[in-house]
Short mmCIF file of C-alpha atoms in Angstrom, two decimals:
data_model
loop_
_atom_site.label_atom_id
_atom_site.label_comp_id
_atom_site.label_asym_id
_atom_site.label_seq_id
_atom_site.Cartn_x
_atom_site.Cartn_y
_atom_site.Cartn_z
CA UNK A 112 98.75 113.23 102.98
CA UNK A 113 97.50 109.79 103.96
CA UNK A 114 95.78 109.28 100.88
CA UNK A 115 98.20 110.25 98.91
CA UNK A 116 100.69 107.73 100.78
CA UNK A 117 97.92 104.89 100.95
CA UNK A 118 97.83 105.31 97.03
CA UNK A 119 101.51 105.02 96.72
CA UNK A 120 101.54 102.08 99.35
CA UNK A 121 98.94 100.15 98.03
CA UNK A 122 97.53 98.71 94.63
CA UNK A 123 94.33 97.27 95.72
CA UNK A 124 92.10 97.05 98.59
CA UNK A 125 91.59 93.39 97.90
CA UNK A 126 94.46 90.84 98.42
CA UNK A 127 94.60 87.45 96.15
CA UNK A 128 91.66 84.60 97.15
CA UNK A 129 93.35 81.68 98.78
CA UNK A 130 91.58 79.88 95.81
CA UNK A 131 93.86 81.72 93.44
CA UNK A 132 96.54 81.27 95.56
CA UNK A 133 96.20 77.55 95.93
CA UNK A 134 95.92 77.16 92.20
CA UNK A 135 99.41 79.07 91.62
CA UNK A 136 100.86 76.67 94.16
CA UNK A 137 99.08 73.43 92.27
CA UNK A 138 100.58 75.08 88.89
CA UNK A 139 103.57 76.18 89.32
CA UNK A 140 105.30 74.18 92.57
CA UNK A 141 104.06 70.85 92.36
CA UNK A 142 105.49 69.92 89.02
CA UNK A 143 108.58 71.64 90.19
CA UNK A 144 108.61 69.43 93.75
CA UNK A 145 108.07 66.39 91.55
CA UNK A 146 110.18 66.61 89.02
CA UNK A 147 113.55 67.76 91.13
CA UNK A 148 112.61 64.40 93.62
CA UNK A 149 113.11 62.39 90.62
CA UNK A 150 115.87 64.01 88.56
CA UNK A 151 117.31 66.30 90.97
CA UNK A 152 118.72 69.83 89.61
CA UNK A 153 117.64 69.22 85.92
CA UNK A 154 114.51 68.69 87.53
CA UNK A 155 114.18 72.49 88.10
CA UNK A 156 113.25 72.83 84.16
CA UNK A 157 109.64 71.98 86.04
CA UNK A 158 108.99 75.67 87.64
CA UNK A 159 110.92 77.31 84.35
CA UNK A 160 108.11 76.11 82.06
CA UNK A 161 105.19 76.13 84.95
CA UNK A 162 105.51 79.72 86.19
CA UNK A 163 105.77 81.64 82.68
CA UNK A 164 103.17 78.99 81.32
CA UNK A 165 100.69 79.61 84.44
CA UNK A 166 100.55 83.50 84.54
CA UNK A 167 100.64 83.97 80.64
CA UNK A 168 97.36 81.79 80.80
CA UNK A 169 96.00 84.08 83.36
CA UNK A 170 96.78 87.01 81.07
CA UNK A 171 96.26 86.00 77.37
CA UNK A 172 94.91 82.62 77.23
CA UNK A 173 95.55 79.10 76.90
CA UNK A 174 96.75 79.40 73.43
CA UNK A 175 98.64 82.20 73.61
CA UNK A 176 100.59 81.22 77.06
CA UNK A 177 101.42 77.93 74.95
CA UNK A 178 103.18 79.88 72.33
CA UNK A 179 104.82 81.97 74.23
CA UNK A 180 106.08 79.30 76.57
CA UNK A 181 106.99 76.81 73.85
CA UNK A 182 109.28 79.68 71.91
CA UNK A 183 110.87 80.88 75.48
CA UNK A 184 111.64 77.07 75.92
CA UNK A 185 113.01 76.61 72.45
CA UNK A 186 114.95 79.72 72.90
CA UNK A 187 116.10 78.56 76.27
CA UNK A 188 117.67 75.43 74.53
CA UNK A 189 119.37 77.23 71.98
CA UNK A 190 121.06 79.54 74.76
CA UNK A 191 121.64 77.10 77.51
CA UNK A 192 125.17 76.71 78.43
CA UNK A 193 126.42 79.00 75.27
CA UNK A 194 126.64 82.65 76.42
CA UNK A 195 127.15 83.63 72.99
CA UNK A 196 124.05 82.56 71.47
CA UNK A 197 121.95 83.78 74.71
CA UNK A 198 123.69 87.33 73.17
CA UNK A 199 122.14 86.63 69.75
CA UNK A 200 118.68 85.60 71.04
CA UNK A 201 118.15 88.16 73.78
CA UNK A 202 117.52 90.95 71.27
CA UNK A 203 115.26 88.70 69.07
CA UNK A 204 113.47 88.00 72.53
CA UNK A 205 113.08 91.50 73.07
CA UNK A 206 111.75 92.59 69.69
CA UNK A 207 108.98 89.10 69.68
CA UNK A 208 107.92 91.04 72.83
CA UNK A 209 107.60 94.59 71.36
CA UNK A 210 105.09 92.92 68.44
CA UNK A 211 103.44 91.32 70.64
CA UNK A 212 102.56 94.89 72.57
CA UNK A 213 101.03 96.29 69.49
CA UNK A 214 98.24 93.62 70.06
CA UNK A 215 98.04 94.01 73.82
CA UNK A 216 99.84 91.21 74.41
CA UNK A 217 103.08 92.35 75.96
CA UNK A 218 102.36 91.15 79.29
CA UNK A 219 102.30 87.24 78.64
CA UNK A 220 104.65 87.73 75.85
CA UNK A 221 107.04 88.69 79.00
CA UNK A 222 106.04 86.44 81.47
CA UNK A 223 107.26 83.76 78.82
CA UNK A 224 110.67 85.55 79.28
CA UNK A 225 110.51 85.23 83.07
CA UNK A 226 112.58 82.18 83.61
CA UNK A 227 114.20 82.06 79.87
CA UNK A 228 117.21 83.76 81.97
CA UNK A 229 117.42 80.67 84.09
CA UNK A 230 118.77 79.29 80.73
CA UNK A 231 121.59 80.82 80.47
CA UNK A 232 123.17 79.88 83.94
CA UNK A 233 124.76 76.81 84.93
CA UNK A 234 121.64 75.99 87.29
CA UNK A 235 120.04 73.71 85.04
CA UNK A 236 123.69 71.53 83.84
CA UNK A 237 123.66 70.79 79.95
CA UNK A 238 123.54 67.23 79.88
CA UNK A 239 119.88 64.99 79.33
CA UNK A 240 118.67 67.47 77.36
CA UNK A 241 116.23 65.80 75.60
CA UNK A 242 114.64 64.35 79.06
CA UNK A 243 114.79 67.71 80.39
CA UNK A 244 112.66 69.48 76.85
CA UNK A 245 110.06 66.69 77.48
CA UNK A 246 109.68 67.77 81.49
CA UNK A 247 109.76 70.91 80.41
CA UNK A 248 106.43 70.05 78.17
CA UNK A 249 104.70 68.28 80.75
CA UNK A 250 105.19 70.99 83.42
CA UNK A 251 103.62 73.73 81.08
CA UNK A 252 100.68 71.51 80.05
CA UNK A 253 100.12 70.53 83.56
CA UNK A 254 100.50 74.72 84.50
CA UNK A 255 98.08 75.27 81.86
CA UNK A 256 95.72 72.34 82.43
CA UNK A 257 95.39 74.05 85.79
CA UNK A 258 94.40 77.35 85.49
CA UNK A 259 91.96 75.54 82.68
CA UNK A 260 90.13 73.70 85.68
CA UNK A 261 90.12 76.78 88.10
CA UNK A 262 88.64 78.73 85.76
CA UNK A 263 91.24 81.61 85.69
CA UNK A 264 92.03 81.80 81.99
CA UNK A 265 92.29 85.49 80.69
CA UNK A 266 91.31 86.73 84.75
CA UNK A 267 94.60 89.31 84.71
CA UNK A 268 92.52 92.13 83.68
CA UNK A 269 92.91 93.46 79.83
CA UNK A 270 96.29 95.59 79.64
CA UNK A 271 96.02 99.35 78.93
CA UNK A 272 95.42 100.00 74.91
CA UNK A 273 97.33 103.67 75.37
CA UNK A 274 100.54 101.05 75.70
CA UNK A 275 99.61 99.20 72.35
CA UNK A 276 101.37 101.84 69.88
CA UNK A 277 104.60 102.35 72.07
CA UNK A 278 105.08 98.99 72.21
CA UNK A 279 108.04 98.89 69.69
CA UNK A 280 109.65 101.59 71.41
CA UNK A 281 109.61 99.77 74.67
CA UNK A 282 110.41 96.10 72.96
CA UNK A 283 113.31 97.86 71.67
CA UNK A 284 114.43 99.21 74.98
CA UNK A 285 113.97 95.54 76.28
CA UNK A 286 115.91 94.21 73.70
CA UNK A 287 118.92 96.35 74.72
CA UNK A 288 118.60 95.47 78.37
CA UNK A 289 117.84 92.21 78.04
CA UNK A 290 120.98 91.31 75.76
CA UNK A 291 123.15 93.85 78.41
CA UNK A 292 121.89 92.70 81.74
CA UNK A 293 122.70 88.68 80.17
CA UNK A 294 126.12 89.40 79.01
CA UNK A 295 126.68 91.67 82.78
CA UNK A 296 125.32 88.89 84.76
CA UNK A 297 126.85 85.95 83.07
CA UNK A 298 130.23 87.77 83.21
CA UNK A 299 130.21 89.67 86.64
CA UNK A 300 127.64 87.86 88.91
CA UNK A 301 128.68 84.22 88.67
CA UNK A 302 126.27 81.36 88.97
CA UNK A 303 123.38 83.66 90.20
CA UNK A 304 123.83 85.72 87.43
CA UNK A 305 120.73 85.05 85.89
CA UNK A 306 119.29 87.04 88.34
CA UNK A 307 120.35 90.68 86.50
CA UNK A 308 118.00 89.79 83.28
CA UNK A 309 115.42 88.46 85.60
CA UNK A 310 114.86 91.31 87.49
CA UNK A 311 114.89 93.48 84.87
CA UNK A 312 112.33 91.64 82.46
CA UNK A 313 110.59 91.91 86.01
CA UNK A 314 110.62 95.18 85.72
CA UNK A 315 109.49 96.33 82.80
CA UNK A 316 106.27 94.02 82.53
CA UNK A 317 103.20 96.99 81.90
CA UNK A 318 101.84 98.80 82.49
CA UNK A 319 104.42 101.18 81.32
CA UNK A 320 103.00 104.27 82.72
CA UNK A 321 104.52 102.52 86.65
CA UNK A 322 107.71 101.78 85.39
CA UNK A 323 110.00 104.31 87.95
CA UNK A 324 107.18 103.43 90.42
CA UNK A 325 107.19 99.73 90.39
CA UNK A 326 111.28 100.21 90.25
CA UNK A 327 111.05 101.99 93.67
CA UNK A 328 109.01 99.51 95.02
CA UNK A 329 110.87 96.19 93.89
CA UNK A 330 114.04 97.56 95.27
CA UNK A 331 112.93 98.82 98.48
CA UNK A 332 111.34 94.99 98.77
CA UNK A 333 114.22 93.06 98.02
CA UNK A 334 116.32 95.26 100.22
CA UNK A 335 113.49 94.08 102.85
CA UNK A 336 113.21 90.50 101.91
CA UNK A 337 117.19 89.99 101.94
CA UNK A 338 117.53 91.64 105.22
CA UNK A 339 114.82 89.11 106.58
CA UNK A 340 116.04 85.99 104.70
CA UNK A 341 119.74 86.58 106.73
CA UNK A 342 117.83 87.37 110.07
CA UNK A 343 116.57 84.01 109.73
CA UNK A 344 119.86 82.37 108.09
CA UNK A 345 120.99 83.86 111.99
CA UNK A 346 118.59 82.11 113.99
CA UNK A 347 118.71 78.81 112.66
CA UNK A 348 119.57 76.56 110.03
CA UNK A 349 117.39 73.40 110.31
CA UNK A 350 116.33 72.51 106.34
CA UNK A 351 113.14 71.99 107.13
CA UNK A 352 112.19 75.36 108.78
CA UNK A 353 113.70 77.10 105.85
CA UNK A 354 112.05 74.61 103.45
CA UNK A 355 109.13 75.70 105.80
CA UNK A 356 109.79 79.36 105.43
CA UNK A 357 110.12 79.78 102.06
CA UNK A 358 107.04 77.58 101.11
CA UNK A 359 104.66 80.08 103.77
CA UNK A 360 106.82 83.43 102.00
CA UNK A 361 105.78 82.75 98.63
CA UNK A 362 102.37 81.53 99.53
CA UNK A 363 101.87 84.84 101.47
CA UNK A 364 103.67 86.73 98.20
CA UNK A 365 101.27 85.43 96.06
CA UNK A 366 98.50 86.86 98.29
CA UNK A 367 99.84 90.36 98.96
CA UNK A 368 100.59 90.71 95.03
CA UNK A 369 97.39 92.59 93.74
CA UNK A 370 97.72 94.72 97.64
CA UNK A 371 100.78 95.38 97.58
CA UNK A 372 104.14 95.03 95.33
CA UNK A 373 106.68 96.11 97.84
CA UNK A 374 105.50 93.20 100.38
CA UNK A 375 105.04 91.20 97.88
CA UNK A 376 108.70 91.65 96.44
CA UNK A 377 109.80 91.20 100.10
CA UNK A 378 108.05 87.65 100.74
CA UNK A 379 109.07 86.26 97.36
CA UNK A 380 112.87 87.20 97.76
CA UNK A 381 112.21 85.39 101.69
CA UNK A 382 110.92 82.32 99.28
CA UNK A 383 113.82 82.45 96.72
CA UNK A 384 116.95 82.72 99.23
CA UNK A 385 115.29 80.15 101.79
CA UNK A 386 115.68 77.65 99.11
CA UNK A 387 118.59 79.06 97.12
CA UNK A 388 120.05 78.90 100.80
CA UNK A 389 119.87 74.82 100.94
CA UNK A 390 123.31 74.85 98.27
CA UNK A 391 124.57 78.42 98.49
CA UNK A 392 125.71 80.93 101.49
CA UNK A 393 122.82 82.39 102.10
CA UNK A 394 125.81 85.92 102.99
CA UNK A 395 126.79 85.58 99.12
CA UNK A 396 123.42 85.22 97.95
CA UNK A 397 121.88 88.27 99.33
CA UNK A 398 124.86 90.27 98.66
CA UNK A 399 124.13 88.98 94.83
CA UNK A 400 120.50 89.47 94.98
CA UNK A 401 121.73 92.93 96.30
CA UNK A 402 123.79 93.79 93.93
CA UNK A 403 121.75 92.51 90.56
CA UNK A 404 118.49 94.23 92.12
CA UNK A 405 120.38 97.47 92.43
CA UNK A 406 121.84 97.02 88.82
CA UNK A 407 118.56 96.23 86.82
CA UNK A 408 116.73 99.14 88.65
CA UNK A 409 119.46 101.41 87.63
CA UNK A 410 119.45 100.29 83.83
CA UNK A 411 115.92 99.92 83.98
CA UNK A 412 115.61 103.50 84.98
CA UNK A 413 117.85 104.51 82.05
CA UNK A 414 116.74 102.88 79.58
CA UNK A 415 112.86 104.05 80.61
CA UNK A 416 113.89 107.93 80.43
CA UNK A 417 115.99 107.18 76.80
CA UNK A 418 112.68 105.47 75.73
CA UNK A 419 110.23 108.52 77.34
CA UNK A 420 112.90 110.69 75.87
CA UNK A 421 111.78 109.11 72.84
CA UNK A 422 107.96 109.15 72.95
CA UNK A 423 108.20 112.88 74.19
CA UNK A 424 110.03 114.00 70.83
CA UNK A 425 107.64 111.65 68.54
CA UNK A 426 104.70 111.72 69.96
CA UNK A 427 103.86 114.57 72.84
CA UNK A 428 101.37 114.21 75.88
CA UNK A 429 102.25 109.86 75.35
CA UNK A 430 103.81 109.88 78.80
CA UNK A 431 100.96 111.73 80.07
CA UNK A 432 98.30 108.98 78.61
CA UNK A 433 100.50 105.93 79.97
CA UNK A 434 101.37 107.26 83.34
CA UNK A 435 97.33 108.03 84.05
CA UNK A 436 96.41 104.32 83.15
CA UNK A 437 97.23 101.35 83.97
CA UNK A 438 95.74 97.50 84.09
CA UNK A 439 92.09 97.06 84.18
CA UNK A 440 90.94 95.54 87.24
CA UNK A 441 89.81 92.25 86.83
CA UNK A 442 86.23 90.96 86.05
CA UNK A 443 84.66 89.73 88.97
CA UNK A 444 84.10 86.21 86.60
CA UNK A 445 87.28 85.22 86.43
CA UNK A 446 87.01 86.46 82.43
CA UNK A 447 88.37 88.86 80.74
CA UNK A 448 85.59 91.72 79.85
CA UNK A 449 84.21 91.83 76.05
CA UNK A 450 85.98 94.67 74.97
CA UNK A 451 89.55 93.77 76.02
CA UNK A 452 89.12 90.63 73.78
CA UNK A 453 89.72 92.88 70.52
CA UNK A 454 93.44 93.77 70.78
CA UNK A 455 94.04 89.43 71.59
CA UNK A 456 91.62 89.14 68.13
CA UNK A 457 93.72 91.29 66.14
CA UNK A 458 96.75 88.57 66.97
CA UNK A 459 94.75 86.09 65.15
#
């Protein structure tokens, strides 16, 4: 009974260096902290390009986290401030993912579709957009420059190859919730709406076989982390404690990640509403991060038995194969091993 709940609880044994940890920081918050001190809210283009940029180089590579990045950013443009179009490129977003999955590639295809939702809210403003496209480059150059120097290019682990040829049948399931959970959030959940597409692209990053699983957890954690985030809102609100508190929350998320994905959930939603919290209610925020969580796990759950539905009338025992793998763990050199390099080969 324990071990059955200590496998359920926990992913790994071994939480994230501090090295690691540090360099996600360096990557992914510095340009950010920079660039809004200088520009302000446009500024925030900084962590849309550094975050997807960052962990895409930890899973595929330097060249393929660049071309990812660069055709989220380009598709981010296209969509920002135009619902419409965001409606026309969500789908296309979902199927570039799906291809990339047949080449083991769907992970940093989707973390390049992490903050593309960010787009399509009013967060970022429309105007100085050329200013904000060149930011934009510098913060994923600098993102990638940095795992470069740490030495973490390609350390994810190699994704599981049972995945590779259901990834069209997932991409299409993505495509479908991506374009619905974008047209649901822009029209029911106001400014934070970005957060519906978010979560979901969240949740469906592979292994596919932990889908329901990593649904579970991600709910339970936000459910945490919002309940924590107001018990704080309710004991004070100096800026810099919650500047304070969300900077030690995400540093701590980062660390728990490869332990455990509920705790991590719950310190990264601490992070996010600490500093949403500085120009929102932090009351309406969690009831939004509430109620988008709650939505995406419920379409994500959907859409994941139409797609099993699927794979168990085409091809029976598939669910079988993808629910008893999952991610490689990662070579101890901070490289991927020899044999996972094939599927990223085959991409050219």
């Amino acid at each position: 009974m324990l071990a059955t709940l200590k496998r359920l609880s926990f992913e790994s044994d071994t939480p994230m260096p501090w090295r690691k940890v540090g360099m996600m920081i360096l990557a992914m918050v510095v340009p950010a902290v920079v660039a809004v001190s200088v520009l302000g809210r446009p500024g925030t283009i900084a962590f849309v390009a550094a975050m997807p940029a960052c962990l895409a180089a930890m899973d595929g590579g330097l060249k393929v986290s660049t071309l990812v990045t660069l055709v989220m950013g380009m598709a981010g443009l296209l969509s920002l401030g135009q619902p419409d179009m965001a409606l026309i490129v969500a789908p296309l977003l979902g199927a570039m993912v799906g291809i990339c999955g047949s080449f083991g590639l769907a992970k940093p295809a989707i973390r390049g579709l992490l903050t593309w939702p960010i787009f399509t809210s009013p967060i970022l403003g429309t105007g100085q957009m050329p200013l904000m496209f060149l930011v934009f480059l510098l913060a994923m150059a600098w993102a990638i420059a940095v795992v470069w120097l740490f030495g973490e290019v390609c350390s994810s682990g190699a994704e599981d190859r049972e995945s590779e040829p259901y990834a069209m049948v997932f991409g299409a399931a993505l495509a479908i919730g991506l374009t619905v959970s974008v047209w649901v959030g822009n029209r029911y959940f106001g400014e934070h709406g970005f957060w519906f597409p978010l979560t979901f692209v969240i949740l469906v990053l592979p292994p596919h076989g932990q889908l329901f699983s990593r649904t579970v957890k991600r709910s339970v954690g936000t459910v945490i982390g919002t309940a924590l985030a107001l018990l704080a809102a309710a004991v004070t609100d100096q800026t810099w404690i919650m500047v304070a508190l969300g900077g030690i929350s995400l540093a701590l998320g980062f660390r728990m990640l490869p332990r455990n994905y509920t705790v991590f959930t719950a310190l990264v939603t601490v992070a996010v509403l600490e500093v949403l919290a500085l120009v929102s209610s932090v009351d309406r925020l969690a009831l939004e991060r509430i109620g988008t969580m709650a939505a995406a796990a419920g379409m994500t759950a959907a859409l994941g038995l139409l797609g099993g539905g699927i794979l168990r009338l085409v091809r029976p025992g598939a669910l079988e194969a993808l629910q008893e793998t999952g991610v490689e763990d990662p070579p101890v050199s901070g490289q991927r091993r020899r044999d996972s390099r094939a599927s990223a080969s085959r991409a050219g």
